[in-house]
mmCIF file of C-alpha atoms and ligand atoms in Angstrom:
data_model
loop_
_atom_site.group_PDB
_atom_site.id
_atom_site.type_symbol
_atom_site.label_atom_id
_atom_site.label_comp_id
_atom_site.label_asym_id
_atom_site.label_seq_id
_atom_site.Cartn_x
_atom_site.Cartn_y
_atom_site.Cartn_z
ATOM 1 C CA MET V 1 0.000 0.000 0.000
ATOM 2 C CA THR V 2 1.470 3.345 -1.073
ATOM 3 C CA GLU V 3 1.178 6.250 1.363
ATOM 4 C CA ARG V 4 -0.346 9.156 -0.549
ATOM 5 C CA LEU V 5 1.427 12.305 0.528
ATOM 6 C CA TYR V 6 -0.856 14.486 -1.609
ATOM 7 C CA TYR V 7 -3.814 13.434 0.579
ATOM 8 C CA VAL V 8 -2.606 15.725 3.354
ATOM 9 C CA ASP V 9 -0.471 18.206 1.385
ATOM 10 C CA SER V 10 -1.291 19.099 -2.227
ATOM 11 C CA TYR V 11 1.549 21.623 -2.217
ATOM 12 C CA LEU V 12 4.315 19.095 -1.554
ATOM 13 C CA THR V 13 6.414 18.743 -4.708
ATOM 14 C CA GLU V 14 9.705 17.288 -3.429
ATOM 15 C CA PHE V 15 10.023 14.112 -1.401
ATOM 16 C CA GLU V 16 12.213 11.088 -0.879
ATOM 17 C CA ALA V 17 11.021 7.507 -0.560
ATOM 18 C CA ALA V 18 12.230 3.920 -0.419
ATOM 19 C CA VAL V 19 11.613 1.727 -3.456
ATOM 20 C CA VAL V 20 9.457 -1.259 -2.457
ATOM 21 C CA ASP V 21 9.081 -2.937 -5.858
ATOM 22 C CA ARG V 22 10.015 -2.685 -9.523
ATOM 23 C CA ALA V 23 8.445 -4.130 -12.680
ATOM 24 C CA ASP V 24 8.684 -3.885 -16.447
ATOM 25 C CA GLY V 25 12.493 -4.001 -16.456
ATOM 26 C CA GLY V 26 12.711 -1.226 -13.880
ATOM 27 C CA ARG V 27 10.516 1.195 -15.818
ATOM 28 C CA ARG V 28 7.645 0.681 -13.350
ATOM 29 C CA VAL V 29 8.583 1.731 -9.816
ATOM 30 C CA TYR V 30 6.622 1.371 -6.548
ATOM 31 C CA LEU V 31 7.514 3.535 -3.557
ATOM 32 C CA GLU V 32 6.585 3.332 0.144
ATOM 33 C CA ARG V 33 5.081 6.806 -0.231
ATOM 34 C CA THR V 34 4.580 9.323 -3.030
ATOM 35 C CA ALA V 35 3.542 12.887 -3.807
ATOM 36 C CA PHE V 36 2.678 11.880 -7.406
ATOM 37 C CA TYR V 37 -1.048 11.907 -8.148
ATOM 38 C CA PRO V 38 -2.246 8.924 -10.241
ATOM 39 C CA THR V 39 -4.969 9.302 -12.879
ATOM 40 C CA SER V 40 -8.200 8.887 -10.894
ATOM 41 C CA GLY V 41 -11.524 10.535 -10.179
ATOM 42 C CA GLY V 42 -11.384 12.217 -13.582
ATOM 43 C CA GLN V 43 -8.175 14.095 -12.698
ATOM 44 C CA PRO V 44 -5.118 13.424 -14.901
ATOM 45 C CA HIS V 45 -1.859 12.143 -13.374
ATOM 46 C CA ASP V 46 1.140 14.239 -12.416
ATOM 47 C CA THR V 47 4.417 14.270 -14.302
ATOM 48 C CA GLY V 48 7.883 15.083 -12.969
ATOM 49 C CA ARG V 49 11.172 13.339 -12.129
ATOM 50 C CA LEU V 50 12.052 10.275 -10.075
ATOM 51 C CA GLY V 51 15.821 9.984 -9.600
ATOM 52 C CA ASP V 52 17.215 11.081 -12.942
ATOM 53 C CA SER V 53 14.334 9.800 -15.069
ATOM 54 C CA ALA V 54 11.154 11.512 -16.240
ATOM 55 C CA VAL V 55 7.862 10.228 -14.791
ATOM 56 C CA VAL V 56 5.609 9.824 -17.848
ATOM 57 C CA ASP V 57 2.574 8.210 -16.218
ATOM 58 C CA VAL V 58 1.267 7.501 -12.710
ATOM 59 C CA VAL V 59 -1.165 4.608 -12.398
ATOM 60 C CA GLU V 60 -3.391 3.530 -9.524
ATOM 61 C CA GLU V 61 -3.221 -0.264 -9.079
ATOM 62 C CA GLY V 62 -5.596 -1.005 -6.220
ATOM 63 C CA ASP V 63 -3.966 0.552 -3.159
ATOM 64 C CA ARG V 64 -0.539 0.739 -4.839
ATOM 65 C CA ILE V 65 0.667 3.513 -7.101
ATOM 66 C CA ALA V 66 2.940 2.704 -10.064
ATOM 67 C CA HIS V 67 5.343 5.342 -11.403
ATOM 68 C CA VAL V 68 5.980 4.743 -15.106
ATOM 69 C CA LEU V 69 9.456 6.018 -16.001
ATOM 70 C CA ALA V 70 10.994 6.993 -19.341
ATOM 71 C CA ALA V 71 14.080 4.935 -18.352
ATOM 72 C CA PRO V 72 14.927 2.606 -15.448
ATOM 73 C CA VAL V 73 16.543 4.188 -12.380
ATOM 74 C CA ALA V 74 18.824 2.396 -9.905
ATOM 75 C CA GLY V 75 18.840 2.901 -6.107
ATOM 76 C CA ALA V 76 16.993 1.750 -2.989
ATOM 77 C CA ARG V 77 15.794 5.290 -2.204
ATOM 78 C CA LEU V 78 14.747 7.850 -4.787
ATOM 79 C CA ALA V 79 14.126 11.578 -4.776
ATOM 80 C CA GLY V 80 10.907 12.656 -6.465
ATOM 81 C CA ARG V 81 9.921 16.027 -7.879
ATOM 82 C CA VAL V 82 6.402 16.754 -9.115
ATOM 83 C CA ASP V 83 5.954 19.185 -12.065
ATOM 84 C CA TRP V 84 4.292 22.017 -10.163
ATOM 85 C CA GLY V 85 2.858 23.913 -13.159
ATOM 86 C CA ARG V 86 0.825 20.927 -14.308
ATOM 87 C CA ARG V 87 -0.194 19.972 -10.752
ATOM 88 C CA PHE V 88 -1.296 23.485 -9.769
ATOM 89 C CA ASP V 89 -3.331 23.787 -12.980
ATOM 90 C CA HIS V 90 -5.108 20.532 -12.083
ATOM 91 C CA MET V 91 -5.691 21.782 -8.521
ATOM 92 C CA GLN V 92 -7.303 24.940 -9.914
ATOM 93 C CA GLN V 93 -9.550 23.034 -12.357
ATOM 94 C CA HIS V 94 -10.518 20.482 -9.703
ATOM 95 C CA THR V 95 -11.332 22.943 -6.925
ATOM 96 C CA GLY V 96 -13.107 25.143 -9.492
ATOM 97 C CA GLN V 97 -15.264 22.163 -10.386
ATOM 98 C CA HIS V 98 -16.283 21.585 -6.742
ATOM 99 C CA LEU V 99 -17.167 25.266 -6.483
ATOM 100 C CA LEU V 100 -19.109 25.373 -9.733
ATOM 101 C CA SER V 101 -21.006 22.160 -8.957
ATOM 102 C CA ALA V 102 -21.920 23.542 -5.523
ATOM 103 C CA VAL V 103 -23.137 26.843 -6.993
ATOM 104 C CA LEU V 104 -25.187 25.102 -9.718
ATOM 105 C CA ALA V 105 -26.794 22.884 -7.056
ATOM 106 C CA GLN V 106 -27.444 25.823 -4.732
ATOM 107 C CA LEU V 107 -28.871 28.201 -7.337
ATOM 108 C CA PHE V 108 -30.882 25.814 -9.503
ATOM 109 C CA GLY V 109 -30.861 22.374 -7.863
ATOM 110 C CA PHE V 110 -28.799 20.892 -10.708
ATOM 111 C CA ALA V 111 -26.802 17.843 -9.568
ATOM 112 C CA THR V 112 -23.412 17.077 -11.132
ATOM 113 C CA VAL V 113 -23.468 13.476 -12.349
ATOM 114 C CA SER V 114 -20.017 13.251 -13.935
ATOM 115 C CA VAL V 115 -16.859 15.270 -14.440
ATOM 116 C CA HIS V 116 -14.074 15.214 -17.002
ATOM 117 C CA PHE V 117 -10.807 17.144 -16.751
ATOM 118 C CA GLY V 118 -9.273 17.656 -20.194
ATOM 119 C CA ALA V 119 -6.007 19.041 -21.499
ATOM 120 C CA GLU V 120 -7.750 22.083 -23.002
ATOM 121 C CA SER V 121 -10.908 22.482 -20.975
ATOM 122 C CA SER V 122 -12.989 20.493 -18.519
ATOM 123 C CA THR V 123 -16.643 19.541 -18.411
ATOM 124 C CA LEU V 124 -19.284 18.596 -15.894
ATOM 125 C CA ASP V 125 -22.564 16.884 -16.709
ATOM 126 C CA LEU V 126 -25.704 18.128 -14.988
ATOM 127 C CA ASP V 127 -28.730 16.002 -14.190
ATOM 128 C CA THR V 128 -31.174 18.242 -16.065
ATOM 129 C CA ALA V 129 -32.672 18.387 -19.555
ATOM 130 C CA ALA V 130 -31.945 22.079 -20.120
ATOM 131 C CA VAL V 131 -29.883 24.962 -18.773
ATOM 132 C CA GLY V 132 -30.656 28.506 -19.885
ATOM 133 C CA ALA V 133 -28.011 30.996 -21.014
ATOM 134 C CA GLU V 134 -29.027 33.236 -18.119
ATOM 135 C CA GLN V 135 -28.514 30.403 -15.642
ATOM 136 C CA ILE V 136 -25.015 29.786 -17.040
ATOM 137 C CA GLU V 137 -24.249 33.480 -16.657
ATOM 138 C CA ARG V 138 -25.574 33.610 -13.097
ATOM 139 C CA ALA V 139 -23.668 30.476 -12.053
ATOM 140 C CA GLU V 140 -20.458 31.800 -13.603
ATOM 141 C CA PHE V 141 -20.784 35.114 -11.800
ATOM 142 C CA ARG V 142 -21.659 33.540 -8.446
ATOM 143 C CA ALA V 143 -18.716 31.130 -8.762
ATOM 144 C CA ASN V 144 -16.354 34.046 -9.387
ATOM 145 C CA GLU V 145 -17.804 35.880 -6.379
ATOM 146 C CA VAL V 146 -16.915 32.882 -4.207
ATOM 147 C CA VAL V 147 -13.407 32.999 -5.708
ATOM 148 C CA TRP V 148 -12.819 36.559 -4.615
ATOM 149 C CA GLU V 149 -14.409 35.879 -1.211
ATOM 150 C CA ASN V 150 -11.263 33.723 -0.879
ATOM 151 C CA ARG V 151 -12.917 31.059 1.251
ATOM 152 C CA ALA V 152 -10.796 28.387 2.912
ATOM 153 C CA VAL V 153 -10.644 24.947 1.299
ATOM 154 C CA SER V 154 -9.797 22.250 3.828
ATOM 155 C CA VAL V 155 -9.395 18.484 3.937
ATOM 156 C CA SER V 156 -10.634 16.220 6.721
ATOM 157 C CA PHE V 157 -10.994 12.487 7.215
ATOM 158 C CA GLU V 158 -14.395 11.345 8.495
ATOM 159 C CA ALA V 159 -16.245 8.046 8.850
ATOM 160 C CA ALA V 160 -18.788 7.538 6.041
ATOM 161 C CA GLY V 161 -21.537 6.822 8.595
ATOM 162 C CA SER V 162 -21.120 10.071 10.505
ATOM 163 C CA ALA V 163 -20.117 12.527 7.769
ATOM 164 C CA THR V 164 -22.946 15.022 7.342
ATOM 165 C CA GLY V 165 -23.815 17.772 4.878
ATOM 166 C CA LEU V 166 -22.211 16.124 1.849
ATOM 167 C CA ARG V 167 -23.390 17.453 -1.551
ATOM 168 C CA LYS V 168 -23.459 13.900 -2.865
ATOM 169 C CA ALA V 169 -23.996 10.690 -0.883
ATOM 170 C CA PRO V 170 -20.677 8.833 -0.533
ATOM 171 C CA ALA V 171 -20.197 5.876 -2.888
ATOM 172 C CA ARG V 172 -18.230 3.840 -0.342
ATOM 173 C CA GLU V 173 -17.963 2.836 3.305
ATOM 174 C CA GLY V 174 -15.161 3.441 5.776
ATOM 175 C CA LEU V 175 -13.016 6.513 6.112
ATOM 176 C CA LEU V 176 -13.811 9.332 3.701
ATOM 177 C CA ARG V 177 -11.543 12.161 2.620
ATOM 178 C CA ILE V 178 -13.755 15.222 2.684
ATOM 179 C CA VAL V 179 -12.945 18.465 0.892
ATOM 180 C CA THR V 180 -14.742 21.476 2.359
ATOM 181 C CA ILE V 181 -15.170 24.898 0.796
ATOM 182 C CA GLY V 182 -15.972 27.063 3.812
ATOM 183 C CA GLY V 183 -19.714 27.706 4.169
ATOM 184 C CA LEU V 184 -20.490 26.312 0.728
ATOM 185 C CA ASP V 185 -19.660 22.699 0.012
ATOM 186 C CA ARG V 186 -18.576 19.368 1.459
ATOM 187 C CA SER V 187 -17.631 16.611 -0.964
ATOM 188 C CA ALA V 188 -15.882 13.266 -0.594
ATOM 189 C CA CYS V 189 -12.936 13.398 -2.998
ATOM 190 C CA GLY V 190 -9.430 11.976 -3.373
ATOM 191 C CA GLY V 191 -8.097 14.676 -5.697
ATOM 192 C CA THR V 192 -5.744 17.592 -5.212
ATOM 193 C CA HIS V 193 -7.214 21.015 -4.364
ATOM 194 C CA VAL V 194 -6.040 24.548 -3.625
ATOM 195 C CA ARG V 195 -6.177 25.821 -0.012
ATOM 196 C CA ALA V 196 -8.359 28.876 -0.652
ATOM 197 C CA THR V 197 -10.839 29.702 -3.414
ATOM 198 C CA GLY V 198 -8.826 32.796 -4.431
ATOM 199 C CA GLU V 199 -6.149 30.480 -5.840
ATOM 200 C CA ILE V 200 -8.636 29.020 -8.346
ATOM 201 C CA GLY V 201 -8.394 32.289 -10.241
ATOM 202 C CA PRO V 202 -11.081 33.361 -12.726
ATOM 203 C CA ILE V 203 -13.728 30.817 -13.742
ATOM 204 C CA LEU V 204 -15.048 30.912 -17.317
ATOM 205 C CA ILE V 205 -17.905 28.901 -18.818
ATOM 206 C CA PRO V 206 -17.467 29.066 -22.618
ATOM 207 C CA GLY V 207 -20.664 27.101 -23.255
ATOM 208 C CA SER V 208 -22.981 24.206 -22.582
ATOM 209 C CA ALA V 209 -24.607 21.568 -24.745
ATOM 210 C CA ARG V 210 -27.292 18.971 -24.326
ATOM 211 C CA ILE V 211 -25.904 15.421 -24.230
ATOM 212 C CA ARG V 212 -28.713 12.850 -24.295
ATOM 213 C CA THR V 213 -30.675 13.426 -21.056
ATOM 214 C CA SER V 214 -28.158 15.736 -19.362
ATOM 215 C CA VAL V 215 -26.424 19.046 -20.026
ATOM 216 C CA ARG V 216 -22.634 19.251 -20.414
ATOM 217 C CA VAL V 217 -21.083 22.455 -19.122
ATOM 218 C CA GLU V 218 -17.582 23.389 -20.301
ATOM 219 C CA PHE V 219 -15.458 25.365 -17.841
ATOM 220 C CA LEU V 220 -11.929 26.719 -17.441
ATOM 221 C CA CYS V 221 -10.183 28.023 -14.339
ATOM 222 C CA GLY V 222 -7.093 30.104 -13.611
ATOM 223 C CA ALA V 223 -4.588 30.662 -16.421
ATOM 224 C CA ARG V 224 -6.762 28.624 -18.801
ATOM 225 C CA ALA V 225 -9.659 31.066 -18.329
ATOM 226 C CA VAL V 226 -7.388 34.069 -18.922
ATOM 227 C CA ARG V 227 -5.891 32.496 -22.071
ATOM 228 C CA ARG V 228 -9.322 31.608 -23.458
ATOM 229 C CA ALA V 229 -10.692 35.086 -22.807
ATOM 230 C CA ARG V 230 -7.606 36.574 -24.516
ATOM 231 C CA ALA V 231 -7.978 34.187 -27.505
ATOM 232 C CA ASP V 232 -11.682 35.085 -27.827
ATOM 233 C CA ARG V 233 -10.916 38.802 -27.704
ATOM 234 C CA THR V 234 -8.125 38.449 -30.298
ATOM 235 C CA LEU V 235 -10.475 36.539 -32.567
ATOM 236 C CA LEU V 236 -13.146 39.236 -32.252
ATOM 237 C CA SER V 237 -10.597 41.968 -32.971
ATOM 238 C CA ARG V 238 -9.373 40.121 -36.082
ATOM 239 C CA LEU V 239 -12.963 39.730 -37.278
ATOM 240 C CA ALA V 240 -13.690 43.421 -36.737
ATOM 241 C CA LEU V 241 -10.430 44.672 -38.302
ATOM 242 C CA PRO V 242 -11.570 44.690 -41.976
ATOM 243 C CA PHE V 243 -14.564 46.841 -40.947
ATOM 244 C CA SER V 244 -12.465 49.369 -39.018
ATOM 245 C CA ALA V 245 -15.074 48.916 -36.312
ATOM 246 C CA PRO V 246 -14.985 47.793 -32.684
ATOM 247 C CA PRO V 247 -15.887 44.113 -32.028
ATOM 248 C CA GLU V 248 -19.130 45.272 -30.360
ATOM 249 C CA ALA V 249 -20.364 46.429 -33.790
ATOM 250 C CA LEU V 250 -19.901 42.937 -35.307
ATOM 251 C CA PRO V 251 -23.467 41.578 -34.874
ATOM 252 C CA ALA V 252 -24.972 44.538 -36.744
ATOM 253 C CA LEU V 253 -22.220 44.436 -39.386
ATOM 254 C CA VAL V 254 -22.693 40.720 -40.002
ATOM 255 C CA ALA V 255 -26.479 41.151 -40.308
ATOM 256 C CA ALA V 256 -25.955 43.984 -42.831
ATOM 257 C CA LEU V 257 -23.474 41.875 -44.811
ATOM 258 C CA ARG V 258 -25.882 38.949 -44.994
ATOM 259 C CA ALA V 259 -28.671 41.204 -46.273
ATOM 260 C CA GLU V 260 -26.287 42.669 -48.871
ATOM 261 C CA ARG V 261 -25.178 39.198 -49.948
ATOM 262 C CA ASP V 262 -28.790 38.032 -50.383
ATOM 263 C CA GLU V 263 -29.639 41.113 -52.461
ATOM 264 C CA ALA V 264 -26.551 40.638 -54.614
ATOM 265 C CA ALA V 265 -27.377 36.973 -55.162
ATOM 266 C CA ALA V 266 -30.925 37.828 -56.225
ATOM 267 C CA ALA V 267 -29.626 40.492 -58.640
ATOM 268 C CA ARG V 268 -27.067 38.066 -60.063
ATOM 269 C CA ARG V 269 -29.743 35.398 -60.621
ATOM 270 C CA GLU V 270 -31.837 37.913 -62.524
ATOM 271 C CA LEU V 271 -28.877 38.985 -64.691
ATOM 272 C CA GLU V 272 -27.962 35.371 -65.389
ATOM 273 C CA GLY V 273 -31.544 34.725 -66.469
ATOM 274 C CA ASN V 274 -31.475 37.721 -68.829
ATOM 275 C CA LEU V 275 -28.114 36.700 -70.266
ATOM 276 C CA ALA V 276 -29.317 33.144 -70.800
ATOM 277 C CA ARG V 277 -32.373 34.397 -72.700
ATOM 278 C CA PHE V 278 -30.195 36.574 -74.990
ATOM 279 C CA ARG V 279 -27.770 33.733 -75.623
ATOM 280 C CA ALA V 280 -30.640 31.312 -76.222
ATOM 281 C CA ALA V 281 -32.211 33.670 -78.783
ATOM 282 C CA GLU V 282 -28.870 34.043 -80.566
ATOM 283 C CA LEU V 283 -28.279 30.278 -80.609
ATOM 284 C CA TYR V 284 -31.854 29.708 -81.783
ATOM 285 C CA GLN V 285 -31.343 32.077 -84.737
ATOM 286 C CA ALA V 286 -28.070 30.389 -85.639
ATOM 287 C CA THR V 287 -29.587 26.888 -85.610
ATOM 288 C CA ALA V 288 -31.432 25.812 -88.742
ATOM 289 C CA PRO V 289 -34.630 23.765 -88.290
ATOM 290 C CA ASP V 290 -34.479 20.158 -89.490
ATOM 291 C CA ARG V 291 -36.941 18.571 -91.945
ATOM 292 C CA VAL V 292 -39.681 18.368 -89.315
ATOM 293 C CA GLY V 293 -39.004 21.932 -88.109
ATOM 294 C CA VAL V 294 -37.132 21.150 -84.849
ATOM 295 C CA ARG V 295 -33.953 23.090 -84.027
ATOM 296 C CA ARG V 296 -31.288 20.895 -82.439
ATOM 297 C CA ALA V 297 -28.364 22.764 -80.944
ATOM 298 C CA VAL V 298 -25.266 20.995 -79.592
ATOM 299 C CA LEU V 299 -22.828 22.684 -77.191
ATOM 300 C CA ARG V 300 -19.522 20.854 -76.852
ATOM 301 C CA GLY V 301 -16.518 21.219 -74.554
ATOM 302 C CA SER V 302 -18.034 24.029 -72.555
ATOM 303 C CA ARG V 303 -16.018 25.269 -69.607
ATOM 304 C CA GLU V 304 -19.088 26.846 -68.052
ATOM 305 C CA PRO V 305 -20.379 25.450 -64.793
ATOM 306 C CA ILE V 306 -23.139 22.928 -65.332
ATOM 307 C CA ASP V 307 -25.625 25.212 -63.536
ATOM 308 C CA ALA V 308 -25.042 27.951 -66.150
ATOM 309 C CA LEU V 309 -25.586 25.414 -68.947
ATOM 310 C CA ARG V 310 -28.834 24.298 -67.314
ATOM 311 C CA THR V 311 -30.067 27.897 -67.208
ATOM 312 C CA LEU V 312 -29.156 28.298 -70.903
ATOM 313 C CA ALA V 313 -30.827 24.974 -71.779
ATOM 314 C CA GLN V 314 -34.023 26.041 -70.005
ATOM 315 C CA ALA V 315 -34.046 29.394 -71.842
ATOM 316 C CA PHE V 316 -33.395 27.680 -75.193
ATOM 317 C CA THR V 317 -36.153 25.135 -74.757
ATOM 318 C CA ALA V 318 -38.574 27.802 -73.614
ATOM 319 C CA LEU V 319 -38.570 28.676 -77.316
ATOM 320 C CA SER V 320 -40.652 26.759 -79.867
ATOM 321 C CA ARG V 321 -39.608 23.303 -81.170
ATOM 322 C CA ALA V 322 -36.149 23.303 -79.674
ATOM 323 C CA VAL V 323 -33.772 20.617 -78.399
ATOM 324 C CA LEU V 324 -30.429 21.346 -76.715
ATOM 325 C CA ILE V 325 -27.700 18.822 -76.016
ATOM 326 C CA ALA V 326 -24.789 20.130 -73.966
ATOM 327 C CA ALA V 327 -21.696 18.475 -72.514
ATOM 328 C CA THR V 328 -18.813 19.451 -70.240
ATOM 329 C CA ASP V 329 -15.536 17.492 -70.452
ATOM 330 C CA SER V 330 -14.408 17.819 -66.860
ATOM 331 C CA PRO V 331 -16.308 16.319 -65.231
ATOM 332 C CA PRO V 332 -17.935 14.436 -68.151
ATOM 333 C CA VAL V 333 -21.541 15.552 -67.800
ATOM 334 C CA LEU V 334 -24.392 15.544 -70.316
ATOM 335 C CA LEU V 335 -27.505 17.690 -70.507
ATOM 336 C CA VAL V 336 -30.547 16.989 -72.643
ATOM 337 C CA ALA V 337 -33.307 19.600 -72.832
ATOM 338 C CA ALA V 338 -36.416 19.703 -75.010
ATOM 339 C CA SER V 339 -39.260 22.157 -75.499
ATOM 340 C CA ALA V 340 -42.744 20.837 -74.809
ATOM 341 C CA ASP V 341 -43.567 20.821 -78.539
ATOM 342 C CA ALA V 342 -40.333 19.188 -79.788
ATOM 343 C CA GLY V 343 -41.664 15.649 -79.656
ATOM 344 C CA VAL V 344 -38.671 14.537 -77.557
ATOM 345 C CA ASP V 345 -38.706 13.163 -74.009
ATOM 346 C CA ALA V 346 -35.362 14.355 -72.541
ATOM 347 C CA ALA V 347 -35.253 11.876 -69.646
ATOM 348 C CA ALA V 348 -36.199 8.925 -71.876
ATOM 349 C CA ALA V 349 -33.624 9.883 -74.532
ATOM 350 C CA LEU V 350 -30.866 10.206 -71.918
ATOM 351 C CA LYS V 351 -31.845 6.973 -70.220
ATOM 352 C CA THR V 352 -31.660 5.025 -73.498
ATOM 353 C CA VAL V 353 -28.202 6.368 -74.285
ATOM 354 C CA LEU V 354 -26.831 5.854 -70.771
ATOM 355 C CA ALA V 355 -28.105 2.280 -70.792
ATOM 356 C CA ARG V 356 -26.002 1.706 -73.903
ATOM 357 C CA VAL V 357 -22.761 3.512 -72.996
ATOM 358 C CA GLY V 358 -22.851 3.365 -69.163
ATOM 359 C CA GLY V 359 -23.319 6.181 -66.692
ATOM 360 C CA ARG V 360 -26.084 7.457 -64.492
ATOM 361 C CA GLY V 361 -28.532 10.306 -64.378
ATOM 362 C CA GLY V 362 -32.148 11.312 -64.788
ATOM 363 C CA GLY V 363 -34.580 14.195 -64.912
ATOM 364 C CA THR V 364 -37.862 15.164 -66.495
ATOM 365 C CA ALA V 365 -39.238 15.049 -70.029
ATOM 366 C CA ARG V 366 -38.060 18.671 -70.411
ATOM 367 C CA LEU V 367 -34.617 18.549 -68.776
ATOM 368 C CA ALA V 368 -32.319 15.639 -67.896
ATOM 369 C CA GLN V 369 -28.729 15.413 -66.697
ATOM 370 C CA GLY V 370 -26.328 12.494 -66.628
ATOM 371 C CA SER V 371 -22.700 11.756 -65.844
ATOM 372 C CA VAL V 372 -20.407 9.196 -67.456
ATOM 373 C CA GLY V 373 -17.071 7.772 -66.342
ATOM 374 C CA SER V 374 -14.719 8.743 -69.188
ATOM 375 C CA PRO V 375 -14.234 11.047 -72.229
ATOM 376 C CA GLU V 376 -14.762 7.987 -74.501
ATOM 377 C CA GLN V 377 -18.149 7.280 -72.927
ATOM 378 C CA LEU V 378 -19.030 10.966 -73.346
ATOM 379 C CA GLU V 379 -18.167 10.806 -77.077
ATOM 380 C CA ALA V 380 -20.231 7.664 -77.535
ATOM 381 C CA ALA V 381 -23.193 9.184 -75.697
ATOM 382 C CA LEU V 382 -23.039 12.394 -77.758
ATOM 383 C CA ALA V 383 -22.778 10.448 -80.999
ATOM 384 C CA ALA V 384 -25.850 8.424 -80.069
ATOM 385 C CA LEU V 385 -27.860 11.479 -79.007
ATOM 386 C CA THR V 386 -27.070 13.507 -82.132
ATOM 387 C CA ALA V 387 -27.401 10.634 -84.610
HETATM 388 ZN ZN1 ZN I 401 -12.031 17.040 -5.736
#
């Protein structure tokens, strides 16, 4: 059984301990006692040094703690040093989570059902179907108030049967380690915490999302909150820069831009329609009627987008006794369009040809579109359609 020094002192970073066991060719070391926190309770493990090797993982194996080293280290006693930056960050996130969960329970009766501490941000899942934006804002503000009230955070060991006032009923019997935020919260927890709420630093809730039957709240504490707020502000400034306007003007600017874009798109559609009608009239004049009086125009190797060709085909076949066959090389796409009085069913004609040369497509009697796999298939299809 490894004595957990972090249970009584989360601030201890340097210690010395006897080696009680080794495994994995000396890369897995067991000590009589340790300040290294193993991955557990949702909190990630510490890193640091043991002897002259890096500690890359710390694993809880029942009541023993394994230190996974980058390289084996000799010696019956070893000096350990915990990476304080990573540990303190975890202490801030973890204590911040207790605080936030307590505030959410106190203000709205939302119970925290699970917690995840991530490398970027952390989340807690609330036992509720919905959380309003106003509730998020209120909880965030109240949590920050408790931070600057700088309340004491203390650890005590109490028997499960006699421990009272816990936010959540304990999951196990025996001696509990209880973390208390003065006048606010008592929770059974084995993690590492700061000694006063002021050390949590600012608490930021970037957002929340519904996950099945609960709501997941994302939160950041301390330096993470400051960095996120800075990143958000930088992003807003970059967005506002082209407008020479302050970020606060962005919502109105974006709404105005969208309206402008929609107007421009409508105007462009109208112009494209006009242009297509002019081009169709020109093409119609240049195409001689066949013996039965139908004008068949063929457009080959067009580099126009297929949508523009469709618009042209529709304008052309809006005219009397007209058939248009158009093709683009890349990708190999075919269009068949026919006026209502041309005596041609566009979809049927395309289907017959595609059945012969391969390819897929479809449409209506007036307009059909198909794609083939190769330039050779396109040639064969065109030859069949114009025969
Ligand atoms: Zn905790």
